[in-house]
Short mmCIF file of N, CA and C in Angstrom, two decimals:
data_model
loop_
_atom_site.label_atom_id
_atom_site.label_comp_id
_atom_site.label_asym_id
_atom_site.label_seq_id
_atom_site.Cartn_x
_atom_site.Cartn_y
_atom_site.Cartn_z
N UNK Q 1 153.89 48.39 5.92
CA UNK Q 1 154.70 47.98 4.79
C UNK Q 1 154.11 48.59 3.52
N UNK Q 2 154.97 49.18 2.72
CA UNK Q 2 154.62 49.72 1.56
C UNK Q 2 154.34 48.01 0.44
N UNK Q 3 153.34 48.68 -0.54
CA UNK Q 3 152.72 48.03 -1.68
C UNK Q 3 154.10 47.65 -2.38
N UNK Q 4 155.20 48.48 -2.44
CA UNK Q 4 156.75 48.28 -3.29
C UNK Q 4 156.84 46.94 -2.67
N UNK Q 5 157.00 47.26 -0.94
CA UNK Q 5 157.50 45.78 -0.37
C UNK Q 5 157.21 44.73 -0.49
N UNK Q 6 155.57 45.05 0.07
CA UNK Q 6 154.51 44.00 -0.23
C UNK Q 6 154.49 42.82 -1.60
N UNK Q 7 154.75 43.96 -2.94
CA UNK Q 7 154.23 43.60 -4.24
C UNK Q 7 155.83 42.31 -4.23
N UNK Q 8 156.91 42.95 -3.78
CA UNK Q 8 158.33 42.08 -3.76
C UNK Q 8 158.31 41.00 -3.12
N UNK Q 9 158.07 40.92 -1.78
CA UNK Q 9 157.83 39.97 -1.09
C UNK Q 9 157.09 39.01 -1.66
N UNK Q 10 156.08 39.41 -2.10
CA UNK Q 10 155.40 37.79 -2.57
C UNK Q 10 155.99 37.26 -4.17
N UNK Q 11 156.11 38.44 -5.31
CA UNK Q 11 157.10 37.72 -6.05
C UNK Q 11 158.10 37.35 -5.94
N UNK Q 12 159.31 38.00 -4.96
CA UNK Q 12 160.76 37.23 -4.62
C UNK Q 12 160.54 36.95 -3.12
N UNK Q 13 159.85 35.98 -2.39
CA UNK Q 13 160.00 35.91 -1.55
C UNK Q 13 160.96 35.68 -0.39
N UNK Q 14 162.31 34.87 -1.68
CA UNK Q 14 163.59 34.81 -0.85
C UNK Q 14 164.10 36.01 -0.41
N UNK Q 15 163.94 37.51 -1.07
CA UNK Q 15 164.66 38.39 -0.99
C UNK Q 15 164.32 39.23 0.55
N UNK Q 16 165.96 39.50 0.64
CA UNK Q 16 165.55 40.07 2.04
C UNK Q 16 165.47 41.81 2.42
N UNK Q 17 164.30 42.26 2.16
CA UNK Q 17 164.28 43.74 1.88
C UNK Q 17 164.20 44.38 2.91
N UNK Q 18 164.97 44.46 3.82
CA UNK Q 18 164.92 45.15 4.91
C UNK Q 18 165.37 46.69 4.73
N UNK Q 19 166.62 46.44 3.67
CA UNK Q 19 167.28 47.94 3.01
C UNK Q 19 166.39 48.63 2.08
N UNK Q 20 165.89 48.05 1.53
CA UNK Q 20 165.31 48.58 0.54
C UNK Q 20 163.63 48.99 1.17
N UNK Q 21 163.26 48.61 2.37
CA UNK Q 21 162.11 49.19 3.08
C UNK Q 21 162.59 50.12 3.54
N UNK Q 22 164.15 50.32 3.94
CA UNK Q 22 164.61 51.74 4.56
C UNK Q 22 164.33 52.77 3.79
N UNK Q 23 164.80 52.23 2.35
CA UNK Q 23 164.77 53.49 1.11
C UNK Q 23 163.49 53.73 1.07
N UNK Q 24 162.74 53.03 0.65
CA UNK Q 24 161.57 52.91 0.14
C UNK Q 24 160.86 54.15 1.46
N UNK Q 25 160.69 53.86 2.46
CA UNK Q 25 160.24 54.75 3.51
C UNK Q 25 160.83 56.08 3.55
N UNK Q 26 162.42 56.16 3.28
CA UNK Q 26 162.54 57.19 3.11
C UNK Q 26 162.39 58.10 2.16
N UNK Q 27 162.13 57.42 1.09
CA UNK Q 27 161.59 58.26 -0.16
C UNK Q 27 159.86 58.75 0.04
N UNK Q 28 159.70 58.10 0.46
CA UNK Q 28 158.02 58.08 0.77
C UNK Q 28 158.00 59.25 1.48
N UNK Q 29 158.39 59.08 2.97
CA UNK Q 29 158.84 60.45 3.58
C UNK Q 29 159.30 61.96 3.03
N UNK Q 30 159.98 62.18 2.17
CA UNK Q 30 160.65 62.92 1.67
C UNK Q 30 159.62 63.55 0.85
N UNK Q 31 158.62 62.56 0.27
CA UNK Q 31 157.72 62.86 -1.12
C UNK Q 31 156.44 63.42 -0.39
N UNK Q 32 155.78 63.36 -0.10
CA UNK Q 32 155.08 63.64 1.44
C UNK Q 32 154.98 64.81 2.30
N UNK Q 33 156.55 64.75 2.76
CA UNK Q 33 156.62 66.04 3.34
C UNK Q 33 156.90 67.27 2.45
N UNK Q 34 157.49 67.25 1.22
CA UNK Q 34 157.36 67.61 0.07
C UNK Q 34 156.23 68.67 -0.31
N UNK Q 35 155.04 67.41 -0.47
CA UNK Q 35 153.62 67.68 -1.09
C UNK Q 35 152.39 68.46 0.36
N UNK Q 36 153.42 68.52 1.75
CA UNK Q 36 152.45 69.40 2.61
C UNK Q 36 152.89 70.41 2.78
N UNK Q 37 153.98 70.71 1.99
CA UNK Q 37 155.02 72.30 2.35
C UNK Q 37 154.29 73.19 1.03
N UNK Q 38 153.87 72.05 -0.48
CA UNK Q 38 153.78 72.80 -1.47
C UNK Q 38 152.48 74.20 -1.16
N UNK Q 39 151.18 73.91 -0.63
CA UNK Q 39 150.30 74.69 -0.32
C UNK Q 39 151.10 75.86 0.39
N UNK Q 40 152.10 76.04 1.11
CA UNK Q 40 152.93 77.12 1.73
C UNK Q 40 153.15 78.29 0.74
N UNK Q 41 154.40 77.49 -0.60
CA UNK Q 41 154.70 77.89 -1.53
C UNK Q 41 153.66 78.43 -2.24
N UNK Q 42 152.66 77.90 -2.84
CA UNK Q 42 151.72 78.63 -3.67
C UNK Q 42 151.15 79.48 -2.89
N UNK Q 43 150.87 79.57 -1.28
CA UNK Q 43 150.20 80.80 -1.37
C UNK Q 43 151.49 82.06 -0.90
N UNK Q 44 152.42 82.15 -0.99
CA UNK Q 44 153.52 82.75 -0.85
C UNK Q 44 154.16 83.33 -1.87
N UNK Q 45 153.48 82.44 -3.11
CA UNK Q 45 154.17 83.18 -4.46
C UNK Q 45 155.33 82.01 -5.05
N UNK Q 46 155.82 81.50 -4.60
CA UNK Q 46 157.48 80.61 -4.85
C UNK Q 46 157.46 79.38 -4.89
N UNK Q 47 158.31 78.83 -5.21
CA UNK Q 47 157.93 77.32 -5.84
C UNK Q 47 159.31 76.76 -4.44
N UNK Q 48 159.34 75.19 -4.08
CA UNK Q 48 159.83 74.47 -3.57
C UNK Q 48 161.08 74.70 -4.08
N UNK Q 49 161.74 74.62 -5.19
CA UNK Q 49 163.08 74.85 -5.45
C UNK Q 49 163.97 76.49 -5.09
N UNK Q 50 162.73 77.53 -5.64
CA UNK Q 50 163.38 78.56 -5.46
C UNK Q 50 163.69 79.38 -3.49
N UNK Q 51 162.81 77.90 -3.00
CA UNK Q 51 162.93 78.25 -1.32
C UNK Q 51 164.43 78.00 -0.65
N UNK Q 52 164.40 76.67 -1.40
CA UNK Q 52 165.77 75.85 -1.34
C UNK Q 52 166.69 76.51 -1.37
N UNK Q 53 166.89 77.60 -2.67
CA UNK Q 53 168.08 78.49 -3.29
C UNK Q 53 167.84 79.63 -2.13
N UNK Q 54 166.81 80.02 -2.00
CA UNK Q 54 167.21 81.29 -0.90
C UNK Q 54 167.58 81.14 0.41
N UNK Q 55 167.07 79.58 0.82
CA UNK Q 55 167.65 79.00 2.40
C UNK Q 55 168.76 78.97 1.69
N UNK Q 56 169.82 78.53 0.88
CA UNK Q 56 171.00 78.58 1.09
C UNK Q 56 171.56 79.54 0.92
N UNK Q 57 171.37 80.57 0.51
CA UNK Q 57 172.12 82.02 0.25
C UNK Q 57 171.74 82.26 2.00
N UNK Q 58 170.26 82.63 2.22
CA UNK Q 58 169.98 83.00 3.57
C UNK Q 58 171.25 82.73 5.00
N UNK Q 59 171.28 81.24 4.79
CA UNK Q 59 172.43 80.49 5.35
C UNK Q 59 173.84 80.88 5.73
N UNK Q 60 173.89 81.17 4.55
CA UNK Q 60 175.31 81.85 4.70
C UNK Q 60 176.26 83.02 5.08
N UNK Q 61 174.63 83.53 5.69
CA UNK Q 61 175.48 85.00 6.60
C UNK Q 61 175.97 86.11 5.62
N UNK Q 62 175.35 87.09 6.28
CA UNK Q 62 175.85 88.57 5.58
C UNK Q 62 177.17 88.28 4.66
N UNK Q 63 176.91 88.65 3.92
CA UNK Q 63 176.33 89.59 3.25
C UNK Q 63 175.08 88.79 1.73
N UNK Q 64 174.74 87.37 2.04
CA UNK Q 64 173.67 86.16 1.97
C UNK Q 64 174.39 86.32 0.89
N UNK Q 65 175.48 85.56 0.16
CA UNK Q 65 175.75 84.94 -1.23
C UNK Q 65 176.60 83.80 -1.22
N UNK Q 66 176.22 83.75 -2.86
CA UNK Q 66 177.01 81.99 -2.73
C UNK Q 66 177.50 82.58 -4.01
N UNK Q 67 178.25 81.54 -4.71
CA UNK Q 67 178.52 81.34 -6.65
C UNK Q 67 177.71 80.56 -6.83
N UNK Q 68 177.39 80.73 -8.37
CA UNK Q 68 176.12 79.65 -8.82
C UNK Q 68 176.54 78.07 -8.79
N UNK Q 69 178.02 77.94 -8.81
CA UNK Q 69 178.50 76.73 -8.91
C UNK Q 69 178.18 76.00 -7.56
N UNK Q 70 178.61 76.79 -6.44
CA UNK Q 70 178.61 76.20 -4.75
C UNK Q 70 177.59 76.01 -4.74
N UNK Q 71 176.19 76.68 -5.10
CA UNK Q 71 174.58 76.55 -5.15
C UNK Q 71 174.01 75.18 -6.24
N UNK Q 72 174.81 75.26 -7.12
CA UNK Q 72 173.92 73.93 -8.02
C UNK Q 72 175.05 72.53 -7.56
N UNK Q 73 175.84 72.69 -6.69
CA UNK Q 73 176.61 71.71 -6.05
C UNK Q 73 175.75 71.19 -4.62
N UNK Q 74 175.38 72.15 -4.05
CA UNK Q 74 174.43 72.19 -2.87
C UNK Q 74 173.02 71.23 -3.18
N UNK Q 75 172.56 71.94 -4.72
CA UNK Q 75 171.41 71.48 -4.85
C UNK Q 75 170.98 70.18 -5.32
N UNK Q 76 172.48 69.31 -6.11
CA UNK Q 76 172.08 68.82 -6.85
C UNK Q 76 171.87 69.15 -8.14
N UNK Q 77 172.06 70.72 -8.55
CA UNK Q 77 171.48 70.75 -9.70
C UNK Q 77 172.80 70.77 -11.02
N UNK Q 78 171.82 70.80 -11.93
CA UNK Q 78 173.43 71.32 -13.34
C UNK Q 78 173.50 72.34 -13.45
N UNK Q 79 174.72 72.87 -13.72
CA UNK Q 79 174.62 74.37 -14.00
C UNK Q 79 173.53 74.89 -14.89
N UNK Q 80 173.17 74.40 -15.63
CA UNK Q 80 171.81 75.07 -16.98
C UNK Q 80 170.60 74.94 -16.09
N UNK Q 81 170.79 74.05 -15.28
CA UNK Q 81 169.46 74.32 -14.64
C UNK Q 81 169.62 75.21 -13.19
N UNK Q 82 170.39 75.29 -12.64
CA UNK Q 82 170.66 76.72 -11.95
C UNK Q 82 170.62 78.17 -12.35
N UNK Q 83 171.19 77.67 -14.05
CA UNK Q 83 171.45 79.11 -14.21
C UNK Q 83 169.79 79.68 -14.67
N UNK Q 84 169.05 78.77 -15.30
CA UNK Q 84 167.53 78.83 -15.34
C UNK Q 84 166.89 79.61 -13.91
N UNK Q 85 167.07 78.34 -12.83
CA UNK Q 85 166.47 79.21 -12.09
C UNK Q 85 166.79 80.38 -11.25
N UNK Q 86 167.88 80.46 -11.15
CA UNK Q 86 168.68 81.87 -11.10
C UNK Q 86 168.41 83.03 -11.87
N UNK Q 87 167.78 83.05 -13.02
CA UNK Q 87 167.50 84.08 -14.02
C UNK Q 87 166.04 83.92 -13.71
N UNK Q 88 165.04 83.16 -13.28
CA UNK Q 88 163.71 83.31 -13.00
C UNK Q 88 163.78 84.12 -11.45
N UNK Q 89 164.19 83.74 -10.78
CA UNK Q 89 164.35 84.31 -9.34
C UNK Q 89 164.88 85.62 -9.86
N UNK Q 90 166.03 86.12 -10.09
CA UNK Q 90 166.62 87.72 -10.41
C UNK Q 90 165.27 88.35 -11.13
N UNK Q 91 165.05 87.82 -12.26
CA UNK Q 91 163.44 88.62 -12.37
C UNK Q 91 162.35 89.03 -11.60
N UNK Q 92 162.28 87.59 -10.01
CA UNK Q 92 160.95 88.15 -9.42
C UNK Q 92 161.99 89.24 -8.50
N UNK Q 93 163.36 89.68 -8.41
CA UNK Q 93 163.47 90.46 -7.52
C UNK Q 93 164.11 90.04 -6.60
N UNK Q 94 164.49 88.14 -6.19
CA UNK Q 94 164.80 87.73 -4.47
C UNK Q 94 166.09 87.93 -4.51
N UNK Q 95 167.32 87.86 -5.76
CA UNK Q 95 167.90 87.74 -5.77
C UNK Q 95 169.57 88.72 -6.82
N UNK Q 96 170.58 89.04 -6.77
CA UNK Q 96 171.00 89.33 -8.13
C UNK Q 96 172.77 88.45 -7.78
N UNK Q 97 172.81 88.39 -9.43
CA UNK Q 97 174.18 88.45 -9.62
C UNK Q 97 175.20 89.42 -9.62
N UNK Q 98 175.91 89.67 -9.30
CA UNK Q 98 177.23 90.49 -9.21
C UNK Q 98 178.43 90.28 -9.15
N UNK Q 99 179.30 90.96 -9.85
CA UNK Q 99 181.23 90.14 -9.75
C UNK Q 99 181.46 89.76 -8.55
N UNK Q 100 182.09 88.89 -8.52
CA UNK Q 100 182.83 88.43 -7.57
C UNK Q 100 183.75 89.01 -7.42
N UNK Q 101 184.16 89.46 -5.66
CA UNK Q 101 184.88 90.70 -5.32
C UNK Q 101 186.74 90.33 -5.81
N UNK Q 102 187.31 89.06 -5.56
CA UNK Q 102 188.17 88.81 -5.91
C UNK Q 102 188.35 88.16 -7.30
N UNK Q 103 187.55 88.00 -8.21
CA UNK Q 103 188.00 87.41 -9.50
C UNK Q 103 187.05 87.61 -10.29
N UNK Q 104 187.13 88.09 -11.22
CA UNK Q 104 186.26 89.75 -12.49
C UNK Q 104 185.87 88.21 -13.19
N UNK Q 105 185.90 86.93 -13.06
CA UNK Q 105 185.73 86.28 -14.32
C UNK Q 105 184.06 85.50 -13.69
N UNK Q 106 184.29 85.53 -12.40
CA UNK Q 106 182.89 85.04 -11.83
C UNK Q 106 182.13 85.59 -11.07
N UNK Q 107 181.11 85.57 -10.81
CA UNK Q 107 179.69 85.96 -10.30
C UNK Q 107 179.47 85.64 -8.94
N UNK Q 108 179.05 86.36 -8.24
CA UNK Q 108 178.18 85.73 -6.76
C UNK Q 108 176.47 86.17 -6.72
N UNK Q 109 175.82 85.41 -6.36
CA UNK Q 109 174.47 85.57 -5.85
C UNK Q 109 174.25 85.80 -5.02
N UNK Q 110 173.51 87.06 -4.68
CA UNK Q 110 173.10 87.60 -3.59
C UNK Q 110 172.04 88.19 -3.05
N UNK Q 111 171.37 87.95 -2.17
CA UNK Q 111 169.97 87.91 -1.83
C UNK Q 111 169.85 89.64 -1.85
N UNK Q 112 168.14 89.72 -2.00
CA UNK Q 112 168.40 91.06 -2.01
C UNK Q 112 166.90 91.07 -0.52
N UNK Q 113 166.76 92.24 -0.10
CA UNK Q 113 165.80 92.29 0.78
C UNK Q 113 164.89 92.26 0.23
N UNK Q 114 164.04 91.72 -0.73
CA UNK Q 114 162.78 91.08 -1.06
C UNK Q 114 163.28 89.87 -1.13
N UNK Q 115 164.20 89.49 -1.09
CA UNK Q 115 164.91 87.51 -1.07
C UNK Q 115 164.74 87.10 0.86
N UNK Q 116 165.09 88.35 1.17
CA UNK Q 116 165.66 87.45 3.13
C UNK Q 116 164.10 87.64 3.47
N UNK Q 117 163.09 88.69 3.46
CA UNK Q 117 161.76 89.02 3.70
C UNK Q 117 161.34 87.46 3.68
N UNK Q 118 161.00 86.70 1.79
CA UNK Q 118 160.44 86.28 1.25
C UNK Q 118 161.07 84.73 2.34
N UNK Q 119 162.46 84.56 2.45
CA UNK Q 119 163.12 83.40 2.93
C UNK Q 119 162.48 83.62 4.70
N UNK Q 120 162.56 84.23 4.81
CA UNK Q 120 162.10 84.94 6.67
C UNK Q 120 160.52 84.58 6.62
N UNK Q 121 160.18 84.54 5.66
CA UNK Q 121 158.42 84.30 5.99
C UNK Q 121 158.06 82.85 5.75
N UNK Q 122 159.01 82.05 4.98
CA UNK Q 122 158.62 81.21 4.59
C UNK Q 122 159.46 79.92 5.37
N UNK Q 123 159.95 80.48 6.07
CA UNK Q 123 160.70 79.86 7.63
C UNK Q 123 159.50 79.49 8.49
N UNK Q 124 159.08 81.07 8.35
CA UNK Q 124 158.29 81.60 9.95
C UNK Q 124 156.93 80.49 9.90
N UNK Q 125 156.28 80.07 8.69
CA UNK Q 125 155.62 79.56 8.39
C UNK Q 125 155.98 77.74 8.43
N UNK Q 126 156.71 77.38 7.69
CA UNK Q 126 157.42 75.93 7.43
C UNK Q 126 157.38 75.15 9.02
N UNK Q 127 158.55 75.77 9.58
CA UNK Q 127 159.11 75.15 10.78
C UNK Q 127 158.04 74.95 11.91
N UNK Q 128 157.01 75.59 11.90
CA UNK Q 128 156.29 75.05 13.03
C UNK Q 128 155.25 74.01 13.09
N UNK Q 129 154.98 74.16 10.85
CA UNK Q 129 154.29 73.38 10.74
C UNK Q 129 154.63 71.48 10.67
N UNK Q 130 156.47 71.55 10.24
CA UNK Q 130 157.25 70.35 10.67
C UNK Q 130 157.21 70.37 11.68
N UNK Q 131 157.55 70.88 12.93
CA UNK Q 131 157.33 70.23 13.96
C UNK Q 131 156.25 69.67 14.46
N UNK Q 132 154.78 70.42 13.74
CA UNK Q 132 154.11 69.97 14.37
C UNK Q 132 153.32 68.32 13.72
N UNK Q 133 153.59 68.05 12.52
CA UNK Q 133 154.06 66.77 11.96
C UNK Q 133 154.69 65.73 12.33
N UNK Q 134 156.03 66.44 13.12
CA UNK Q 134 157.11 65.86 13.23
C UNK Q 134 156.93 65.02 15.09
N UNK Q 135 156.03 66.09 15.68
CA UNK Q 135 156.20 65.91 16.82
C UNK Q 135 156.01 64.15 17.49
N UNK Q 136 155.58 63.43 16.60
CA UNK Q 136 155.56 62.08 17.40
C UNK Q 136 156.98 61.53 17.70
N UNK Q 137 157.60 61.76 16.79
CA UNK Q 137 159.06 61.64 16.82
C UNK Q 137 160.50 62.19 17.67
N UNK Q 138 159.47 63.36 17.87
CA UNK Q 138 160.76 64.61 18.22
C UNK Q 138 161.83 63.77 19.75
N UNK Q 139 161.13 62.90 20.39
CA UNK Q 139 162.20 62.32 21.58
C UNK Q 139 163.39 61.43 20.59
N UNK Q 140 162.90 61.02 19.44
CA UNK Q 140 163.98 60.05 18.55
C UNK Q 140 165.01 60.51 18.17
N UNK Q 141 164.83 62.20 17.65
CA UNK Q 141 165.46 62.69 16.75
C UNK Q 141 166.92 62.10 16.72
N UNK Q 142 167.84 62.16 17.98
CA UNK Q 142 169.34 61.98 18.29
C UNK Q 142 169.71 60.64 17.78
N UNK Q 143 168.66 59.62 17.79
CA UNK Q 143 168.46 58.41 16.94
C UNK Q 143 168.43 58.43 15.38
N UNK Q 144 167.77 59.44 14.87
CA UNK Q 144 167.38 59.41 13.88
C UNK Q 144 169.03 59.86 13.08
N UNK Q 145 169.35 61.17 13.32
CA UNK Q 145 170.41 61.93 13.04
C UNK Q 145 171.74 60.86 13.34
N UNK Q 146 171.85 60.05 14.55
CA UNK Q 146 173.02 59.07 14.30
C UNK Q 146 173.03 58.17 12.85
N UNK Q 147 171.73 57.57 12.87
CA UNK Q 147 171.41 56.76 11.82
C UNK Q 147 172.24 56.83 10.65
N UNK Q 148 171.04 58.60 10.02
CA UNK Q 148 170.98 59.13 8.76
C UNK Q 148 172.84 59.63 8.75
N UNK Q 149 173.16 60.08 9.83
CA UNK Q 149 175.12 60.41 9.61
C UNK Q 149 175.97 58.83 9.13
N UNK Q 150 175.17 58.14 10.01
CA UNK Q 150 176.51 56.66 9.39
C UNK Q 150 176.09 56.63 7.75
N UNK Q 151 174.73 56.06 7.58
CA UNK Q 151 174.51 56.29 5.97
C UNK Q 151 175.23 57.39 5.25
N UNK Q 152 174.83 58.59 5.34
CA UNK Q 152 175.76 59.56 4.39
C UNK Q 152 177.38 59.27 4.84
N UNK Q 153 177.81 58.99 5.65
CA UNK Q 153 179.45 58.75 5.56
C UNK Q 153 179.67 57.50 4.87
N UNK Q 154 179.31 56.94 4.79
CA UNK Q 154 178.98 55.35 3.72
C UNK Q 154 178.86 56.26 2.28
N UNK Q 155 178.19 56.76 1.91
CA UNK Q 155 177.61 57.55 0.75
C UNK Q 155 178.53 58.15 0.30
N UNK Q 156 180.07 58.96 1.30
CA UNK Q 156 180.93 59.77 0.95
C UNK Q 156 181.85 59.21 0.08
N UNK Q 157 181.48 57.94 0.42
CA UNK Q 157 182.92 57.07 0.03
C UNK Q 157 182.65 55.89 -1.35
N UNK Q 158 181.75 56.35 -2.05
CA UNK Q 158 180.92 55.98 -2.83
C UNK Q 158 181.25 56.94 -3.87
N UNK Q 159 182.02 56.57 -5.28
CA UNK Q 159 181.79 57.19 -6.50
C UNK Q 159 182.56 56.53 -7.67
#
């Protein structure tokens, strides 16, 4: 039991936090696995966000682009802060802007081969080290993934 729970429980003891140990764990989780990927990033050169942006261009199959809009929709982010890190990334090289083939008024992002290299290494590296984290779990997963799908379809319908 987290100290959040703990500290609740004894001041509201009526309250029944069973949901809020879900969150609470899953944020914990998230923050965590987070902070054992960051050592990856620094010695790789790239920060946690700009990995994010190239797994999703990466993602998307030849010819690897998105619009900045579909990307800061993906991310969570605002456009000013996409377009930030979009202009830091095109500087180191992973990435550029270019018209969009059907409409002169918008842009697509598109990985360049120092972007799929940089996204390809930092795969090759990541994924084995989650699994090998992950592995107490790995018979649950089909459990886990039912779970986390009913929550986000709950979530869809939420605004």
């Amino acid at each position: 039991m987290t100290t959040l729970i703990r500290d609740w429980a004894a001041e509201r003891p009526e309250l029944d936090t069973w949901a809020y140990r879900f969150f609470a764990s899953a944020v914990e989780l998230e923050r965590r696995l987070s902070l054992v990927l960051e050592p990856t990033f620094d010695q790789l050169g790239i920060r946690g966000g700009d990995y994010e942006t190239l797994g999703h261009l990466r993602r998307a199959g030849k010819p690897y682009e998105r619009t900045p809009t579909e990307l800061s929709h993906l991310m969570f982010l605002t456009t000013g802060a996409m377009t930030r890190r979009l202009d830091r990334m095109e500087r180191d090289g992973y990435l550029t802007r270019e018209p969009h083939g059907s409409d002169r008024r918008s842009v697509v992002v598109r990985l360049t081969p120092r972007g799929i290299t940089m996204t390809d290494r930092v795969v090759d590296q990541i994924v084995p080290l989650l699994a090998e984290l992950l592995e107490p779990v790995r018979g649950r997963l089909d459990d886990f993934e039912t779970t986390a799908g009913m929550i986000l379809e709950r979530l869809d319908h939420i605004d």
